[in-house]
Short mmCIF file of C-alpha atoms in Angstrom, two decimals:
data_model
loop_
_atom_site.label_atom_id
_atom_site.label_comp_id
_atom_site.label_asym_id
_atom_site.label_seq_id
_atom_site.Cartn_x
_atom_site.Cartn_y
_atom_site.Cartn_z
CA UNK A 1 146.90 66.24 161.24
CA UNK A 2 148.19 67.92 163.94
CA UNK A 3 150.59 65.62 165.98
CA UNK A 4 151.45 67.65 168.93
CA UNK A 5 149.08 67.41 172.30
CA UNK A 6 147.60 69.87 173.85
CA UNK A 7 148.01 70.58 177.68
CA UNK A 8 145.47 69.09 179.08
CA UNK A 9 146.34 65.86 176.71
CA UNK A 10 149.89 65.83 178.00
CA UNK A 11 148.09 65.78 181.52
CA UNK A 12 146.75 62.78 181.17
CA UNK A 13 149.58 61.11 178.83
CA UNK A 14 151.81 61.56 181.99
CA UNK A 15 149.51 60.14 184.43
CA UNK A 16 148.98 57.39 182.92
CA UNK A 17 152.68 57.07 182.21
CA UNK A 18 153.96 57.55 185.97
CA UNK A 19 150.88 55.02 186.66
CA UNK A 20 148.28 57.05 188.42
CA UNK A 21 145.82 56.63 186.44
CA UNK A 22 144.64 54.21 183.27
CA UNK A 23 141.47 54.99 181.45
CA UNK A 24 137.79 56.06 180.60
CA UNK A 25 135.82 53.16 180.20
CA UNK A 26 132.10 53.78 178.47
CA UNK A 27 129.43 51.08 177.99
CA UNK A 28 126.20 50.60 176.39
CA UNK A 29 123.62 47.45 175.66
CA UNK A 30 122.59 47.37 171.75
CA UNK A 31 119.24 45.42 170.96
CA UNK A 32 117.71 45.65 167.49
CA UNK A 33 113.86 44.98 166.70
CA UNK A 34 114.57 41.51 165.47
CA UNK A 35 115.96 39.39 168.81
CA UNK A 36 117.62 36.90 167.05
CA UNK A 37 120.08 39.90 165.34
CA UNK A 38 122.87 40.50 168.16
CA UNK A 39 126.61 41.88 167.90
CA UNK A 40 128.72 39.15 165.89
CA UNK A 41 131.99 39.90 163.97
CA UNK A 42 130.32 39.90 161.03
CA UNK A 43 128.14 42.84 161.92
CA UNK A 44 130.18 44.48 164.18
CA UNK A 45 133.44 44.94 162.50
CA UNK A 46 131.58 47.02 159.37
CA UNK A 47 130.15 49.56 162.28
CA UNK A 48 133.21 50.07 163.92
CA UNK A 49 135.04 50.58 160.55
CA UNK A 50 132.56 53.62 159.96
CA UNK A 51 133.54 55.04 163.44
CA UNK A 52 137.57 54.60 163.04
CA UNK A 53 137.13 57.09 159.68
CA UNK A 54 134.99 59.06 161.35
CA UNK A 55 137.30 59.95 164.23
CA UNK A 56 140.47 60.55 163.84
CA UNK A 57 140.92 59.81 167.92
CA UNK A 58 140.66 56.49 166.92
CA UNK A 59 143.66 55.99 164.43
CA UNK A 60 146.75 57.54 166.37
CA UNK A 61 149.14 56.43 168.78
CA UNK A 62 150.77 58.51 171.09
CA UNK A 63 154.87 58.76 171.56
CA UNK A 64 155.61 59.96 174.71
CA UNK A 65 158.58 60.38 177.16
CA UNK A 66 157.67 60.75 180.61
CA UNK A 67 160.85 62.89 181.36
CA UNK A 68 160.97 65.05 178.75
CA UNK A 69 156.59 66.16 178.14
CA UNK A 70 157.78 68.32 175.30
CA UNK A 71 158.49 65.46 172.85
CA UNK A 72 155.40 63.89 173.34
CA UNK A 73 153.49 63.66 169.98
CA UNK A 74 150.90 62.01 168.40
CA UNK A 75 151.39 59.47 165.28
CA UNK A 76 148.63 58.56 162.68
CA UNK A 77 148.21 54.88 162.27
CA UNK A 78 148.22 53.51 158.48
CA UNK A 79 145.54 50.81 159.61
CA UNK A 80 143.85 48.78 162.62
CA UNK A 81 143.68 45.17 162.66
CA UNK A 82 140.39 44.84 164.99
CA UNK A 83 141.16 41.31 165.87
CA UNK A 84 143.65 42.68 167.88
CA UNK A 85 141.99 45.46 169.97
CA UNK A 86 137.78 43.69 169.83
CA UNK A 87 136.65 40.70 172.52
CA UNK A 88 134.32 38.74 172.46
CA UNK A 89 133.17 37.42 175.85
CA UNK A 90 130.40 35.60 177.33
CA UNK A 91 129.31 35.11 180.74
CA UNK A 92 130.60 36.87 183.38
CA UNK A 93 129.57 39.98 185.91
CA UNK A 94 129.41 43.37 184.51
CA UNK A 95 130.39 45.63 187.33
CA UNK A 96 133.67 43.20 188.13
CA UNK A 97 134.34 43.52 184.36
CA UNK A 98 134.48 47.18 184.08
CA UNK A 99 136.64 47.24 186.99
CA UNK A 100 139.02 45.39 185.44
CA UNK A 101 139.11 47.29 182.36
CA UNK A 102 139.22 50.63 184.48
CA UNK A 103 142.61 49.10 186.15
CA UNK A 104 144.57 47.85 182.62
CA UNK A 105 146.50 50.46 181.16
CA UNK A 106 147.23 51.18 177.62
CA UNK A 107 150.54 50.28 176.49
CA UNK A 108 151.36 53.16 174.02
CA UNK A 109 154.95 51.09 173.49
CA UNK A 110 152.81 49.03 171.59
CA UNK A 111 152.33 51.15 168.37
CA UNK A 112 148.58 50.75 168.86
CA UNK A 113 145.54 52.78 169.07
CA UNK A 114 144.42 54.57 172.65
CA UNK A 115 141.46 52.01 172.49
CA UNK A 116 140.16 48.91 172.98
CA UNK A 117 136.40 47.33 172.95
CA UNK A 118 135.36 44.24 174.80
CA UNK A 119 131.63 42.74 173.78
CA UNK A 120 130.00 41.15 176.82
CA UNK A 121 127.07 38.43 175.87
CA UNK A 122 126.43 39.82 172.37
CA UNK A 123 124.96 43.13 173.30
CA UNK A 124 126.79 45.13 176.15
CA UNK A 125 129.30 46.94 174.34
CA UNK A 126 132.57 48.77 176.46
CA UNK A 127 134.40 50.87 174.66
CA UNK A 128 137.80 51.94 177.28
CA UNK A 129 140.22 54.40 175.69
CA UNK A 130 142.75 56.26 177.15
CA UNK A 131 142.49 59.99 178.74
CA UNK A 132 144.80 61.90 176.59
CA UNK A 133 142.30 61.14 173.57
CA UNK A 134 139.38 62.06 174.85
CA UNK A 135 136.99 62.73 178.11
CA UNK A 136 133.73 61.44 179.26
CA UNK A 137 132.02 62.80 176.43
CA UNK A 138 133.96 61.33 174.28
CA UNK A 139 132.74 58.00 175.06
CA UNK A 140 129.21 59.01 174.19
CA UNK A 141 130.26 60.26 170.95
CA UNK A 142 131.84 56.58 170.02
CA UNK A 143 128.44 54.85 171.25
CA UNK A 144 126.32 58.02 168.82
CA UNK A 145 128.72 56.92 165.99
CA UNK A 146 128.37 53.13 167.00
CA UNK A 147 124.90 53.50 167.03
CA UNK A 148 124.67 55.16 163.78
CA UNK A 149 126.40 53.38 161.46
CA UNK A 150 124.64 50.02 163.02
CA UNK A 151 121.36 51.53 161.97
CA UNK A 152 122.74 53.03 158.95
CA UNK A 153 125.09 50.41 157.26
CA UNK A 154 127.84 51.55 154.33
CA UNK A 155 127.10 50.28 151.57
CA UNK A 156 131.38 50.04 151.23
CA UNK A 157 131.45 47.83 154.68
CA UNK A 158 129.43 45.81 154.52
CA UNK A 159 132.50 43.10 154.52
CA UNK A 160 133.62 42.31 157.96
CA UNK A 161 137.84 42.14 157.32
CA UNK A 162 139.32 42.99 160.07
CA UNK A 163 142.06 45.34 159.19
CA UNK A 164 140.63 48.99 158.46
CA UNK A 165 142.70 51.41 156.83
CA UNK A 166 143.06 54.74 158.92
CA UNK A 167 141.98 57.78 156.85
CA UNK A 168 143.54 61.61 156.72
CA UNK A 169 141.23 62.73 159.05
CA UNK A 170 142.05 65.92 161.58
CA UNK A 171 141.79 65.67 165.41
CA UNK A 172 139.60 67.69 167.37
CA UNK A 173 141.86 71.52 168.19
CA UNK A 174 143.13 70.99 172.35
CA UNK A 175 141.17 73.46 174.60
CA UNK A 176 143.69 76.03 175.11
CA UNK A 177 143.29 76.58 171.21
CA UNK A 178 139.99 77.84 171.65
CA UNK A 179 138.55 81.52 172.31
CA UNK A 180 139.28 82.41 175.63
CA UNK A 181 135.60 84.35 177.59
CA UNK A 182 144.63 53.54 187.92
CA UNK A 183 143.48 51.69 188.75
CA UNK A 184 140.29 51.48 190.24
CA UNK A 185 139.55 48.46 192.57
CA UNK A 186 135.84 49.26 193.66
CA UNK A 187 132.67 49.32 191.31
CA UNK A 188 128.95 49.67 192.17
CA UNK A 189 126.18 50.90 190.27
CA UNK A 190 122.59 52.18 190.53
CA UNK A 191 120.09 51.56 187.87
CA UNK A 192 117.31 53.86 188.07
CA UNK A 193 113.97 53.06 185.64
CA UNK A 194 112.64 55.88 183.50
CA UNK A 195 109.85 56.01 185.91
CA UNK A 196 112.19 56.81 189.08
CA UNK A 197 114.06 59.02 186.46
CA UNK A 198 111.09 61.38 185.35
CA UNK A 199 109.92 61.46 189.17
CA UNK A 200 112.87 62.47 190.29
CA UNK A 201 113.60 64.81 187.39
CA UNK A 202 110.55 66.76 188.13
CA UNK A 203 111.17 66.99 192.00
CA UNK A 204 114.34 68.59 190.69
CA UNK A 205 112.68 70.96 188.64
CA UNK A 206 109.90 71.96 191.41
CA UNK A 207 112.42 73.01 193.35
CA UNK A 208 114.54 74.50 191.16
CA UNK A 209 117.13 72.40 191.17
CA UNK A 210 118.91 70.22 188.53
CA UNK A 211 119.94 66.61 188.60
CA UNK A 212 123.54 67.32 188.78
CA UNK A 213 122.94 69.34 192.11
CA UNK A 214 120.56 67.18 193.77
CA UNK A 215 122.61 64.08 192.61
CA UNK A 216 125.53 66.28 194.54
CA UNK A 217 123.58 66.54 197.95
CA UNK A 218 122.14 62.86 197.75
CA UNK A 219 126.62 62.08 197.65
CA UNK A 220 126.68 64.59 200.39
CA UNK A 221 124.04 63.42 202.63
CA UNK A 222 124.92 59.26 201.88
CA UNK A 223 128.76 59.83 202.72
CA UNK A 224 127.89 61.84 205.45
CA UNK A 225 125.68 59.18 207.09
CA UNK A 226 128.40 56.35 206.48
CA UNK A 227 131.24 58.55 207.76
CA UNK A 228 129.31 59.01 211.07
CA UNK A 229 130.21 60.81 214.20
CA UNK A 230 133.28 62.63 213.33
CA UNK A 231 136.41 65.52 214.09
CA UNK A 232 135.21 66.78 210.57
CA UNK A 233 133.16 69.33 209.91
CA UNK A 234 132.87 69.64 205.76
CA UNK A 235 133.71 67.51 202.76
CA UNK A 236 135.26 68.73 199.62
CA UNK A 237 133.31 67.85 196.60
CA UNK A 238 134.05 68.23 192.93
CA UNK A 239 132.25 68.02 189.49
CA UNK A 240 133.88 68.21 186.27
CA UNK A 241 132.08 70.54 183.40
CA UNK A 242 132.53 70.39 180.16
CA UNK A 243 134.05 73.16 178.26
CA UNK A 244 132.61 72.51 174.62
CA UNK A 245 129.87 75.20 175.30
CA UNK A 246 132.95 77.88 175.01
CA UNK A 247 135.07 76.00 172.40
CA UNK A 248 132.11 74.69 169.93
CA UNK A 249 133.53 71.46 170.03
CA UNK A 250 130.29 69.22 168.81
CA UNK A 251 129.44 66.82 171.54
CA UNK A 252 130.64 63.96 169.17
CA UNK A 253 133.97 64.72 169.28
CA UNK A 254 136.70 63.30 170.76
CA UNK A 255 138.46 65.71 172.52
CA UNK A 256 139.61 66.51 176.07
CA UNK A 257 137.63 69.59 177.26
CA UNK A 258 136.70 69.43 180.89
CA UNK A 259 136.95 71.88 184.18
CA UNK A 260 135.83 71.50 187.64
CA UNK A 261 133.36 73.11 190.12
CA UNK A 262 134.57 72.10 194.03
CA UNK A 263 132.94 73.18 197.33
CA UNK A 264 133.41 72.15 200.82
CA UNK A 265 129.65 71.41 201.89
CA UNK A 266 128.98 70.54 205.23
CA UNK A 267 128.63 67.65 206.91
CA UNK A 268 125.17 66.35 207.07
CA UNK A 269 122.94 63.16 206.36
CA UNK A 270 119.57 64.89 205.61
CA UNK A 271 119.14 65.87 201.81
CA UNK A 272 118.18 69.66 201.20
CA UNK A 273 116.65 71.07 198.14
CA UNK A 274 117.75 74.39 199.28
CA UNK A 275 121.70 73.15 199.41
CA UNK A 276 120.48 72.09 195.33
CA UNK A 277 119.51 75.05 194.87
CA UNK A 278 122.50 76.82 195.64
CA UNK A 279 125.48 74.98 194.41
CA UNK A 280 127.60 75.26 191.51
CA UNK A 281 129.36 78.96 191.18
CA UNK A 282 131.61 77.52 187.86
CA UNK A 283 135.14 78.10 188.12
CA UNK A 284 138.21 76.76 186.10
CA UNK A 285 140.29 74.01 187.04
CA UNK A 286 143.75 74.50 188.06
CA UNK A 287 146.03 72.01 186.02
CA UNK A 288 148.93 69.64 188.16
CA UNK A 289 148.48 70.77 191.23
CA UNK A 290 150.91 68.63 193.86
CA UNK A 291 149.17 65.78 195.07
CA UNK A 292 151.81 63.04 196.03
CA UNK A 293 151.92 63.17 199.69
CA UNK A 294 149.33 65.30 199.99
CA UNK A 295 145.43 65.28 200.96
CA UNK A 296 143.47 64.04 198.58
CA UNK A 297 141.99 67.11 196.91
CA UNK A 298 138.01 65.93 196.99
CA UNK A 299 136.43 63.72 198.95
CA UNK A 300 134.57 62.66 195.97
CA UNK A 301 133.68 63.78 192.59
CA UNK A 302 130.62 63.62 190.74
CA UNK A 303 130.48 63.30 186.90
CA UNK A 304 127.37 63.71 184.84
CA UNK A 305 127.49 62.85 181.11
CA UNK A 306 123.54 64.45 180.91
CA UNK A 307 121.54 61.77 178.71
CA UNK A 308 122.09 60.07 175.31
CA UNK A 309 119.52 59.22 173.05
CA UNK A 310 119.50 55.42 172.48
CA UNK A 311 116.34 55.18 170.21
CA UNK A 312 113.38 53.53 170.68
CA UNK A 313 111.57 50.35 169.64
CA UNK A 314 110.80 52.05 165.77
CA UNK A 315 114.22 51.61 164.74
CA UNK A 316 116.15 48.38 164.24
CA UNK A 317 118.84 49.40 166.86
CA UNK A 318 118.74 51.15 170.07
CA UNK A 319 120.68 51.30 173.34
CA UNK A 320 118.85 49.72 176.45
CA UNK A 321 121.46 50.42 178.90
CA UNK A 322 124.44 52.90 179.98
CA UNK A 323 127.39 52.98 181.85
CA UNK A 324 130.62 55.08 182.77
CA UNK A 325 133.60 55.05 184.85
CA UNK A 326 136.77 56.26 185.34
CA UNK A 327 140.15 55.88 187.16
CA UNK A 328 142.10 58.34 188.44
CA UNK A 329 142.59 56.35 192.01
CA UNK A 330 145.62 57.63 193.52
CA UNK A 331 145.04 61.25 193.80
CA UNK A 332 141.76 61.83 192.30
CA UNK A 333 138.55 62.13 194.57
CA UNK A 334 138.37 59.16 197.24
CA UNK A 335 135.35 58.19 195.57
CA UNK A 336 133.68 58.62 191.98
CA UNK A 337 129.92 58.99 190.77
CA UNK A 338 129.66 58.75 186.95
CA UNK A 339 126.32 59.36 185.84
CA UNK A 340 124.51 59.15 182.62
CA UNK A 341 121.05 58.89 181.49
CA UNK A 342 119.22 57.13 178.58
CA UNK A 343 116.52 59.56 177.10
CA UNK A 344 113.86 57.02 177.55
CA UNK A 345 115.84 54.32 179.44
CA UNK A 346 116.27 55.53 183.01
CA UNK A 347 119.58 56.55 184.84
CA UNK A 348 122.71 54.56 185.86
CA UNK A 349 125.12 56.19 188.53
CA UNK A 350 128.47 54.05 189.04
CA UNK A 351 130.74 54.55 191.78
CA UNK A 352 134.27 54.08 191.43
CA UNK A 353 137.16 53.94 194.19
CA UNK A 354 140.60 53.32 194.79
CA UNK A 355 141.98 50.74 197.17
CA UNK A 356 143.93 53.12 199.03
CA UNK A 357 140.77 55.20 199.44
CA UNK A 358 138.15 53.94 201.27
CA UNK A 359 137.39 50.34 202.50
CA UNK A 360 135.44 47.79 200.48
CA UNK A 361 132.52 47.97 203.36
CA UNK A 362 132.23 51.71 203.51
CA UNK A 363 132.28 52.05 199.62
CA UNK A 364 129.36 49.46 199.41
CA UNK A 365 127.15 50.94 202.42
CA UNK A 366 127.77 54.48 200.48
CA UNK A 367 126.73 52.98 197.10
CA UNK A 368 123.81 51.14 198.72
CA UNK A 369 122.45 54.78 200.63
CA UNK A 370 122.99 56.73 197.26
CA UNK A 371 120.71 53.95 195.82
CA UNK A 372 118.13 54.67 199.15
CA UNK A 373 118.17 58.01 199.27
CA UNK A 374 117.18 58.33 195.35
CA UNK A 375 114.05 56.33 195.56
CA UNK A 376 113.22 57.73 198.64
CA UNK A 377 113.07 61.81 196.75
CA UNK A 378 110.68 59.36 193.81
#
């Protein structure tokens, strides 16, 4: 296994470290066919056991010394006592929930994994992990694998121990390998049926659009309309893009692979299809630029996972439900859409903001005209 990060890894191993940032946190709600079967220990624990020798993400620790990046290295784990990184909770409101997750760190002087999972009511599922072992992607792939080995037991878990011994397993090659061509205080979220979904997916696509670009303008056009009369004339947007397609990483995988597209659109509160039409010229990201001190570099940044397939009602477990959000509050974008689709379940766009950002009234009325300004298109 190889134990020494890539660049992009170190990246987020330092933020974290100097307290900028925290974590990725993914979520997901599992039903199967039979309503009385829901997520207990007993059938948990044998799932997750598949997944932790699956990916080798999820059996290292990190060692890492803020003032000197070079040492930092990664350290396979002989075994994970899930007792210690799984909770059980019941009761309690999901947005507020995730936003606390998004603003607790990982301790990596803890000799533990990058990872922990909370269960919400028996079904909702959030899986947070840190940066440095993975992206947004990433968090799909666990929920896949999740998924999979839920409808698919092992035959050699079906015990539900606790302690699951980490196999030789090799981590996913960091980006630059590849051939060349925290805390967040706000949370919101809109839930979008498949029906608003498919109408607003075909708008897209009669005007030649995509969802990612008219998801863009509708984050254009809200914040525009909250921000009012202003000095201003542009924002400056940003949407990270996933660099598997060049590296061949499978979608699965946990690895850190992402660039970013930013633009200055104007500032205006009408949506245009012909703005959709137009955006997104790809271009690569430029790591550690200086931030402290400085302007924030986007006024917001809009992250679409694309859609995961959850199942349907023929087999005995399916996703009903997804979510996704991320930190990054002190010198990332002033505000955060992370969108991701179910592939017969509708779409779910959550906002996340730092304090320091914008205020608690103007990141609600911004949530609430995203929300508007969707249905209105459907």
């Amino acid at each position: 296994m190889r134990t020494k990060p890539g660049r992009l890894e170190q990246f987020h191993f330092t933020k974290v470290a100097v307290h900028i940032d925290s974590c990725v946190v993914s979520g997901a709600e599992y039903r199967n066919s039979n309503e009385d079967v829901v997520l207990t220990r007993d059938i948990l624990y044998p799932a997750l056991r598949q997944v932790i020798q699956t990916h080798a993400a999820l059996g290292v620790r990190v060692v890492f010394k803020p003032q000197s990046v070079d040492d930092c290295s990664f350290v396979k784990l002989d075994k994970v006592d899930l007792d210690k990184h799984v909770q059980f909770i019941s009761g309690g409101d999901l947005e507020h929930i995730m936003q606390t997750q998004l603003s607790t760190e990982f301790d990596t002087a803890a000799k533990g994994p990058l990872w922990r999972v909370l269960v919400l009511d028996a079904h909702i599922v959030l899986f947070s992990f840190h940066h440095g072992i993975g992206d947004g992607l990433s968090g799909l792939g666990f929920h896949t694998a999740l998924l999979r080995a839920l409808s698919s037991p092992s035959s050699e878990s079906d015990a539900p121990e606790s302690v699951v011994a980490v196999p030789d397993l090799e981590l996913t090659p960091p980006i630059e390998s590849a051939p060349q061509p925290v805390h967040t205080h706000f949370m919101d979220s809109n839930r979008f049926s498949a029906t608003e979904l498919a109408r607003f997916h075909s708008a897209c696509r009669s005007n030649n659009a995509t969802i990612t670009s008219a998801l863009y303008v509708l984050a254009v056009a809200a914040i525009s309309e909250v921000i009012g009369e202003t000095q201003y004339r542009t924002l400056s947007g940003a949407v990270p893009i996933s660099l598997r397609g060049l590296s061949g990483t499978p979608s699965e995988a946990f690895s850190c692979e992402a660039s970013v597209y930013n633009a200055f659109p104007h500032i205006d509160n009408a949506f245009s299809w012909e703005m959709a039409r137009e955006i997104f010229i790809w271009e690569l990201w430029e790591l550690l630029p200086g931030h402290f001190g400085q302007k924030r570099p986007y006024t917001f940044a809009l992250s679409n996972l694309g859609v995961f397939d959850g199942g349907d009602t023929t087999r005995a477990w399916r996703v009903n439900g997804m979510w996704f959000g991320q930190s990054d509050a002190y010198v990332g974008a002033a505000i955060k859409l992370n969108v991701v689709g179910l592939l017969n379940g509708g779409l779910t766009v959550c906002l996340t903001s730092g304090l320091s950002a914008v205020g608690d009234a103007m990141f609600d009325d911004i949530a609430n005209r995203i929300g508007e300004l969707f249905r209105a298109l459907v």
